[in-house]
Amino acid sequence: MPLNTTPPLPRRTLMRALGSGAVLGGLAGCGVPAAYVRPGDRAAADLSSTERRLNWANWPLYIDTDDDRPSRRPTLEAFQERTGISVEYVEEINDNDEFFGKISPALMNHQPTGRDLIVLSDWMSARFVRLGWVQEMDRARQPNVTRYLDPQLRSPAFDPGRTRTVPWQSGITGIAYNRRRTGREIRQVSDLWASDLKGRITLLSGLDEAFALLMRGNGVDITRWTADDFHTVCDQVEVQVKKGQIRRFTGNDYIKDLSSGDVLACQAYSGDVIQLQADDPDIQFVVPEEGAELWAESLMIPNLARHKTNAERLIDYYYDPEVAAELAAWVNYVCPVPAARDVLASAGDEESAALAENPLILPDTELRGRLAIARDITSHERGEFGKRWNQIAGL
């Protein structure tokens, strides 16, 4: 199988700093009764058998493209040729809150969104699940998902058994640093507070992106963290802000700061760093000794989607290990299909073999032991926690 190993521009560089959608986020987080949709009101007549098409909203730069013709998407074109289902693929999601604002009026008013498939970060997916805005999938139509979905991603607290969400890609929030510029290794979260890094580190500005790694530095089990754990982290970060340790809080523009040398170490996403290393091998990504957060961005079928069966079929297609390997070779995030490792390893070329052994794309047993999925911030917590974090981060 020919595998495209040319790294694209980091997808997450296109995202705004999160936290800007406080009003919309508050509405979703609070579980406003009028917005909740009961199970019996979520499905529409499925036209999949007569209308061989579907509409899919995704993030920019989050699917494989052809080197010579960037408008072409090889795996998606292969699905269309194999099934006869045409896919309207729209790269319209640049920010979770922004996209929530775009489609929430339709969902809360029991109207179709015009989309059969969407991809959102799991912390936002949790809101959609709580509000009853997405449909349960028929696993009988998804044998690949049933067989190949990464066991570590199978049952998040917000969607036990993954009945309404399926990971598109996954990733790790850890620490990136420039080994040549620091002159030493960074191994623990507490290393960010070292005096020689004063004014040369950044933290992620988004509450949902930042808190779990910092809690892990305190030895917290992030699958069941408490309000006290959260406020302890806030107290610690406030101290570091007052000391001038933290240069600033960032969205994905930490990439620019790290590349230029303005920042020596920062909170970072694994997929971004893999791509940065292609230009600067001195940039390292570390999962701290205390552990890090494993997250996902997931596929969901919104209420009243008219082509549900077609969407379920597309999801299952991307869980074929051959297809998953081709996609992973392009996007460089953590592949939610561990069986893709064997496909990459047997591809017969050096680049594919290297990807098969890259733990930031296909985590090995040792790394998996240091990764955990954080429990979601509940609707009752979000207002209080968001207010405190945003004050610290200057949002």
Short mmCIF file of C-alpha atoms in Angstrom, two decimals, residues 35 50 75 86 91 111 124 170 206 231 244 252-253 298-299 316 333 338 343 351 377 386:
data_model
loop_
_atom_site.label_atom_id
_atom_site.label_comp_id
_atom_site.label_asym_id
_atom_site.label_seq_id
_atom_site.Cartn_x
_atom_site.Cartn_y
_atom_site.Cartn_z
CA ALA A 35 -32.19 22.66 24.89
CA THR A 50 -32.30 6.25 -1.93
CA THR A 75 -8.90 7.71 1.28
CA SER A 86 -20.80 10.73 -2.57
CA GLU A 91 -13.54 21.98 6.38
CA GLN A 111 -34.29 21.22 13.36
CA MET A 124 -17.29 19.40 23.50
CA SER A 170 -6.41 11.00 19.20
CA GLY A 206 -8.02 26.81 27.11
CA HIS A 231 -8.14 24.88 42.70
CA GLY A 244 6.96 36.03 35.77
CA ASN A 252 -1.67 26.84 19.06
CA ASP A 253 0.62 29.77 18.43
CA SER A 298 -14.68 12.25 17.74
CA LEU A 299 -17.12 11.60 14.95
CA ASP A 316 -16.50 2.03 9.82
CA TYR A 333 -1.79 12.18 15.49
CA PRO A 338 -3.73 0.01 16.96
CA VAL A 343 0.08 -2.38 8.19
CA GLU A 351 9.34 5.92 6.46
CA ILE A 377 -15.72 19.14 33.57
CA GLY A 386 -14.02 28.69 33.69
#
